[in-house]
Coordinates of C-alpha atoms in Angstrom, one line a residue:
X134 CA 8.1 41.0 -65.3
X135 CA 9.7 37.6 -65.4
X136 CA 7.4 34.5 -66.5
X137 CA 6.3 32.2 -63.7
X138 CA 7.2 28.4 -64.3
X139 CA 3.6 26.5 -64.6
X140 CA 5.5 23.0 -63.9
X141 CA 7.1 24.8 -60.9
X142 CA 5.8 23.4 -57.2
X143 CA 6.1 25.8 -53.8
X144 CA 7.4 23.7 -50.9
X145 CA 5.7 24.8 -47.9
X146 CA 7.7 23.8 -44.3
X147 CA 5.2 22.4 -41.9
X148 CA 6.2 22.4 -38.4
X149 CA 4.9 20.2 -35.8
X150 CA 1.8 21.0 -34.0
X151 CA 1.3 21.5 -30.6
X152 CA -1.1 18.5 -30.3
X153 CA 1.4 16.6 -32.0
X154 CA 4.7 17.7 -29.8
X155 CA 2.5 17.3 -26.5
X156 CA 1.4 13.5 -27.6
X157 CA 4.9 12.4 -28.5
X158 CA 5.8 14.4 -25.0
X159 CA 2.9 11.5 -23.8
X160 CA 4.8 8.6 -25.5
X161 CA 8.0 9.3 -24.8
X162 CA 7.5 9.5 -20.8
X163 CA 5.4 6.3 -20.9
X164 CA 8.4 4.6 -23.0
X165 CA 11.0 6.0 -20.8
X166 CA 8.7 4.8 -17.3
X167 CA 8.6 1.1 -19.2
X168 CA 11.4 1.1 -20.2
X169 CA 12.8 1.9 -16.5
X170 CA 10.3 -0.7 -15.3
X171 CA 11.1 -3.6 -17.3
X172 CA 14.4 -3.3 -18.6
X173 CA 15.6 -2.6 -14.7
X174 CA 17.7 0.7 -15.9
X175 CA 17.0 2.5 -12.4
X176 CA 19.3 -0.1 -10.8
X177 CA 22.6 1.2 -12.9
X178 CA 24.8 4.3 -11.5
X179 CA 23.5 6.6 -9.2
X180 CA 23.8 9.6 -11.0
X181 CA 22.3 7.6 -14.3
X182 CA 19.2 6.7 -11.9
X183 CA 18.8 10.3 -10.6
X184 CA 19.0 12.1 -13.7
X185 CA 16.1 9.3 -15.1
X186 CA 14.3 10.0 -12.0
X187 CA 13.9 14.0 -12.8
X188 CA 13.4 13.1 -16.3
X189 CA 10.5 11.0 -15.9
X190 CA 9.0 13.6 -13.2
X191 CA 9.8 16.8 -13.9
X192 CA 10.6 17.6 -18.0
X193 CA 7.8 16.4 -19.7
X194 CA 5.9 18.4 -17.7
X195 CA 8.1 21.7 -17.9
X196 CA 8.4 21.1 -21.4
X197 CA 4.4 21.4 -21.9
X198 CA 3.9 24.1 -19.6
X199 CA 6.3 26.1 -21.9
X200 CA 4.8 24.9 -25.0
X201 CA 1.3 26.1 -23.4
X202 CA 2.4 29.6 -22.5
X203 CA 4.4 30.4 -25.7
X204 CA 1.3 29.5 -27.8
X205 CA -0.4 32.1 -25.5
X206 CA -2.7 29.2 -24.2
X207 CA -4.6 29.0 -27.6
X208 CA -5.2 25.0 -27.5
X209 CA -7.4 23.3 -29.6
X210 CA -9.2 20.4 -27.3
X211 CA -7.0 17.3 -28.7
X212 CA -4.4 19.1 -27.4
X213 CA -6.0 20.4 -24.4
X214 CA -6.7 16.3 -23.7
X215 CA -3.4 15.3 -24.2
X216 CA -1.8 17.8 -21.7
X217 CA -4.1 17.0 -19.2
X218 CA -3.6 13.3 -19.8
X219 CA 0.5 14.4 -19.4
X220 CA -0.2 16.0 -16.6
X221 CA -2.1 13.3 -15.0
X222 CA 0.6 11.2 -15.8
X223 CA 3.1 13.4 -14.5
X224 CA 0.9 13.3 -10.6
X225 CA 0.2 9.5 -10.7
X226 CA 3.6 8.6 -11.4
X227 CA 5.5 11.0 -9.2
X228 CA 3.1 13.4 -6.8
X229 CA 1.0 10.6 -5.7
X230 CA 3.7 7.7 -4.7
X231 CA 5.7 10.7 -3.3
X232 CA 2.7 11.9 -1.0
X233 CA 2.1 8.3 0.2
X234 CA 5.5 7.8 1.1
X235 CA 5.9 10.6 2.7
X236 CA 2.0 10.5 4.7
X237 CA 2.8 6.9 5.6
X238 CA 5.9 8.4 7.8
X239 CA 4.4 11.6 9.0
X240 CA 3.9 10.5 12.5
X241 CA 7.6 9.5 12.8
X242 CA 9.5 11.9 10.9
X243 CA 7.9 14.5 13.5
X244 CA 8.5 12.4 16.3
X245 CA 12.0 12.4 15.1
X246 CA 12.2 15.9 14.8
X247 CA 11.7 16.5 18.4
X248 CA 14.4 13.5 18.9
X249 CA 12.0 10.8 20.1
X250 CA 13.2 7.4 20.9
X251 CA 11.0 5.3 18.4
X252 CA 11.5 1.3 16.9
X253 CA 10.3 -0.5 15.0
X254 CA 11.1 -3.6 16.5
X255 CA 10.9 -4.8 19.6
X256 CA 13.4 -4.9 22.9
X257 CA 11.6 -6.8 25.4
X258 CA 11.7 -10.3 23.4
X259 CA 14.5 -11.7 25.4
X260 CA 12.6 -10.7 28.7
X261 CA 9.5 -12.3 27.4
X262 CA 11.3 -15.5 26.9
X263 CA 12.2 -15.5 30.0
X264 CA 9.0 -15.2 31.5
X265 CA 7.4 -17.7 29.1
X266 CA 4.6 -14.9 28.4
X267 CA 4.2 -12.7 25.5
X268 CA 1.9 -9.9 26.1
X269 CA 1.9 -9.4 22.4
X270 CA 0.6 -12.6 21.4
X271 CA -2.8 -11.4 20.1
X272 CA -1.0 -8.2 18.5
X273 CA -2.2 -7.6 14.9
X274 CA 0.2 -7.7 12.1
X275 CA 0.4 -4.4 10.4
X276 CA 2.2 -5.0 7.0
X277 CA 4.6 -2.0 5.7
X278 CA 3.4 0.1 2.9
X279 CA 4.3 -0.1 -0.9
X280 CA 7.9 0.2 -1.6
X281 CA 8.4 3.6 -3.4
X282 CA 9.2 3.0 -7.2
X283 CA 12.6 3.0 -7.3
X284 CA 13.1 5.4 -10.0
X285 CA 11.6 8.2 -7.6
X286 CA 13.6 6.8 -4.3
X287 CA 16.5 9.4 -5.4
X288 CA 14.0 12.1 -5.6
X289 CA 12.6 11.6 -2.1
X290 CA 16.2 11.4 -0.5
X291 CA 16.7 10.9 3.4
X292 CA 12.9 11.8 3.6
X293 CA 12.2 8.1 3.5
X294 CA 15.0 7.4 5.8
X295 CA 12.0 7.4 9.1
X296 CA 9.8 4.1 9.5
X297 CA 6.4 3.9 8.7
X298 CA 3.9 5.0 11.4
X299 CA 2.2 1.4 10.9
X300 CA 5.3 -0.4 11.6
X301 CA 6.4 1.4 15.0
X302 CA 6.2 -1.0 18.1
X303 CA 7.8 0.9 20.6
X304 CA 8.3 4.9 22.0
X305 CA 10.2 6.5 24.4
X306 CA 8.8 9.7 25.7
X307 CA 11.2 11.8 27.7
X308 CA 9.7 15.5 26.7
X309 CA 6.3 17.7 26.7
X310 CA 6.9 18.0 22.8
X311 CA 7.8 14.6 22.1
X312 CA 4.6 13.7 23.7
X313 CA 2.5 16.0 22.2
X314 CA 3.1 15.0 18.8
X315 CA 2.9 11.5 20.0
X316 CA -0.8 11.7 21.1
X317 CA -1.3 14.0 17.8
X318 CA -0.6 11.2 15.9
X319 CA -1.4 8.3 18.1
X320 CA -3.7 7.0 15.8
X321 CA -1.6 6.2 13.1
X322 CA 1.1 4.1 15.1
X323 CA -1.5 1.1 14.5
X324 CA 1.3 -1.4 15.5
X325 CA 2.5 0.0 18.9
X326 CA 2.8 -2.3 21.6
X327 CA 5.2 -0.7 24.0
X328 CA 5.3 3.3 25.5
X329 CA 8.2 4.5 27.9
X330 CA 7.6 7.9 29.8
X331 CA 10.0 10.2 31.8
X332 CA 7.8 11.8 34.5
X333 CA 10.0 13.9 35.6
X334 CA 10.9 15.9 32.6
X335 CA 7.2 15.9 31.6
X336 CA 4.8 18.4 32.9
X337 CA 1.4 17.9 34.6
X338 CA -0.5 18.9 31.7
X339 CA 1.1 16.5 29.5
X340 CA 0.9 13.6 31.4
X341 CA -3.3 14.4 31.6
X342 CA -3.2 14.5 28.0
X343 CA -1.3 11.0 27.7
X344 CA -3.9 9.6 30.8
X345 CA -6.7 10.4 28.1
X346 CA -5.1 9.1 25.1
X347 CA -5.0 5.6 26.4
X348 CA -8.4 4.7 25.4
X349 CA -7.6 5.1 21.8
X350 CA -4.3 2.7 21.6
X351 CA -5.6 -0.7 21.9
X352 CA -2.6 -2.2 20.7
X353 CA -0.4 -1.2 23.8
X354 CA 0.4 -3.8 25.9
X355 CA 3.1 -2.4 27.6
X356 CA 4.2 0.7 29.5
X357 CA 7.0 1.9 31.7
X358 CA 7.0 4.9 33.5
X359 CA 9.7 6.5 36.3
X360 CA 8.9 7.6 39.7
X361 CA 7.0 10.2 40.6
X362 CA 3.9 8.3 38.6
X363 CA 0.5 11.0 39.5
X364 CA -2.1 9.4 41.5
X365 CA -4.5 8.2 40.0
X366 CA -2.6 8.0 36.4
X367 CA -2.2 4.3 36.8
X368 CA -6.1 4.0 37.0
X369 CA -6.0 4.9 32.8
X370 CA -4.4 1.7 32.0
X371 CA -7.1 -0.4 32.0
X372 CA -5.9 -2.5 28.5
X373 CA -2.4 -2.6 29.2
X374 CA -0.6 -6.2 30.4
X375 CA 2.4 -5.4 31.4
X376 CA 3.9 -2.3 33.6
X377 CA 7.4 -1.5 35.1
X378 CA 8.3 1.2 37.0
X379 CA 11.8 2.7 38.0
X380 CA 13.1 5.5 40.3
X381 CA 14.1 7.4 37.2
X382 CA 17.4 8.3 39.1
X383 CA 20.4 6.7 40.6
X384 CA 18.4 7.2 44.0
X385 CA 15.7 4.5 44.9
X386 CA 12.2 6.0 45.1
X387 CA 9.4 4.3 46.9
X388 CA 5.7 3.9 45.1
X389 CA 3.1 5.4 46.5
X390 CA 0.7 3.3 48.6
X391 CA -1.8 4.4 46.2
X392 CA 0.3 3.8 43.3
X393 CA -0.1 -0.1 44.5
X394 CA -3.5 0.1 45.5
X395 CA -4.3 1.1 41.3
X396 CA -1.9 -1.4 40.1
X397 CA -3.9 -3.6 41.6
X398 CA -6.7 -3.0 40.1
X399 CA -6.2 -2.7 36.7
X400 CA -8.4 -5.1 35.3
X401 CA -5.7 -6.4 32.5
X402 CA -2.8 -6.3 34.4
X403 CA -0.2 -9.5 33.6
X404 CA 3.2 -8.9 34.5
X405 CA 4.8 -6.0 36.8
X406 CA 7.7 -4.7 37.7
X407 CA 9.1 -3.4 40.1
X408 CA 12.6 -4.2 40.6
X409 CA 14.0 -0.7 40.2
X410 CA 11.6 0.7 42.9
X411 CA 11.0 0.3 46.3
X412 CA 7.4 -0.9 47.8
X413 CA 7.1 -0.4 51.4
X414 CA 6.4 -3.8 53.4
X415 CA 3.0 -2.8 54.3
X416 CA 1.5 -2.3 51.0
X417 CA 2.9 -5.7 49.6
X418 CA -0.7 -7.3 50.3
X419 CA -2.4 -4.9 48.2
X420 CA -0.8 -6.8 45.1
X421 CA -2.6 -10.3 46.1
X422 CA -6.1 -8.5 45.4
X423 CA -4.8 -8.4 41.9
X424 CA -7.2 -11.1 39.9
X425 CA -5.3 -11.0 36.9
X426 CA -1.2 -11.2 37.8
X427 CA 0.6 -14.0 37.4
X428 CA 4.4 -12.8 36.6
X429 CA 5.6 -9.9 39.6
X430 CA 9.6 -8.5 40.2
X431 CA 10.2 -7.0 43.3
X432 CA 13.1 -5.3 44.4
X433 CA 13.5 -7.2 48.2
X434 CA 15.6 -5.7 51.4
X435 CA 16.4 -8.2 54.7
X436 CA 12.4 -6.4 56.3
X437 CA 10.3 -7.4 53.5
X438 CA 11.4 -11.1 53.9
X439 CA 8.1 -11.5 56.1
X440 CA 5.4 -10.0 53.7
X441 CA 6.7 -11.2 50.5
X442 CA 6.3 -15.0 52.0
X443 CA 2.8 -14.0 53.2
X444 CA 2.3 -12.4 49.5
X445 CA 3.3 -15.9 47.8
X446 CA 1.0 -17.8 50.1
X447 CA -2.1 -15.3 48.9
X448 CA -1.1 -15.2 45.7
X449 CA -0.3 -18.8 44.7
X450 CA -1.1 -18.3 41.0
X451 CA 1.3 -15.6 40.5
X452 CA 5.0 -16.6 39.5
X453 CA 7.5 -13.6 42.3
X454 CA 10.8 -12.8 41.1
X455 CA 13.3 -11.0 43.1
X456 CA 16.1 -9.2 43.5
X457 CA 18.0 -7.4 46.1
X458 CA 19.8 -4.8 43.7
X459 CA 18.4 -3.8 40.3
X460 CA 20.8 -5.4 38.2
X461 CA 21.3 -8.6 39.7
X462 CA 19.8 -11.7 37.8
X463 CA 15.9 -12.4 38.4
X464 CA 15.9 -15.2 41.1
X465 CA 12.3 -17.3 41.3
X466 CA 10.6 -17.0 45.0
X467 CA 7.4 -18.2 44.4
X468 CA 7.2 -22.4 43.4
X469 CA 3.8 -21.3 41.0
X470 CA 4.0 -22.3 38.0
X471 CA 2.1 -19.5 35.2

């Protein structure tokens, strides 16, 4: 039996822990998100940027999930800490801006899906100028929501291509699903001033539903809606300051004397009009009850001549535009100034 060496010393490999390869896991994905921060390295080559982007979001975490399960999830609690401080890492650096971006757009990128006209800017300013009155003046400014980190703007790809719900100012509605997802998520267009409907591609039911949605959008100020308009729809717009109607076809349609009679009464009414739809002669007075108008476009034939110079005499503090076709230049009648 051969003699054993007393001066003789066993080396004994040691590898590394699980606690230990789950905390440099830690400090590696913090580096690497500083580093990406401060050093401005998600603003080289795209495919650079992407590859840092999965990096920082997805392998750390892989990498301790598969740590976890080949140990047979025997983790002391050091190590049990440190994945769940990795983990919460992993969500407050990637699942949580992701979910914000993509919740702050939720309204639109439906609204999109169904091919809905939305903006968020506005295409009435020139008109407004015109008139010398802004219905939007005492709008709220709704600022945009945090900029995604950039490091995680690859990851989210053309989902953050819609606008944020808070920033949409205008809406064109021209289906029943279009507007149904539009009055399921009226509440988060917080910045919407201006609604445009197609009546005659929308169904009765729908246009009930968008009568009782009114009430809880504040911030429009504006709405246009084609010919036939329901009675008693008008009667819903009780906030709104400025409303134009059209024929909503080649074919000039005449409004309803009881479509004039509401318009008339709508307590906030500024500006209408009317240019693309005819009024009938006899319910021109109607419009002089109106306390509140002082900007009004009609659309004028040889008859009306009469009643619309009886109209600017009872309504002296009302500025009347008119036209004799549609597209021709807005020509003053009335001397009133607004």
């Amino acid at each position: 039996m051969p003699a054993v060496d007393a001066g003789a010393t066993t080396t004994i490999e040691r590898r590394p822990s699980l606690r230990t390869i789950l905390l440099t896991l830690l400090i590696l994905e913090l580096a690497l998100v500083g580093a990406l921060y401060l050093l401005g390295w998600f603003g080289t080559a795209g495919a650079l940027r992407w590859a840092a982007s999965a990096l920082i979001a997805v392998l750390p975490l892989a990498i301790a999930c598969y740590l976890t399960v080949s140990h047979r999830f025997r983790l002391s609690t050091r190590s049990l800490l440190i994945l769940t401080s990795l983990f919460a890492v992993f969500v407050f650096l990637t699942v949580q801006p992701l979910y914000k971006a993509l919740d702050a757009r939720r309204g639109s990128r439906e609204l999109l899906a169904h091919r809905t006209w939305i903006s968020n800017y506005s295409s009435n300013d020139n008109y407004y100028f015109f008139l010398g009155y802004d219905p939007r003046s005492s709008r709220p400014n709704v600022a945009e929501s945090p900029p995604m980190p950039a490091w995680l703007r690859p990851l989210a790809g053309d989902r953050l291509t819609a606008p944020v719900d808070a920033t949409i100012q205008e809406v064109r509605l021209n289906r029943d699903a279009q507007a149904a997802t539009f009055v399921a998520h009226a509440a988060r267009f917080r910045a919407l001033n201006s609604v445009s409907i197609r009546t005659a591609t929308l169904s009765p039911g729908t246009m009930q539903r968008l009568q009782l949605a009114w009430p809880s959008l504040p911030s429009i100020v504006r709405v246009h809606v084609s010919c036939p308009v329901p009675t008693g729809w008008l009667q819903s717009l009780r906030q709104v300051k400025t409303v134009s109607i059209d024929s909503g076809s080649r074919t000039l349609k005449e409004l309803s004397r009881e479509n004039v009679a509401e318009l008339a009464g709508l307590p906030g009414l500024v500006q209408l009009d009317l240019r693309r739809v005819r009024v009938a002669a006899g319910d021109l007075p109607l419009l002089a009850q109106s306390a509140t108008l002082r900007h009004l476009t009609l659309l004028i034939s040889g008859p009306d001549a009469d009643e619309v110079r009886k109209l600017i005499v009872a309504a002296p503090q009302c500025r009347i535009f008119g036209v004799t076709s549609p597209n021709q230049p807005l020509r003053q009648l009335s001397p009133a100034s607004p």
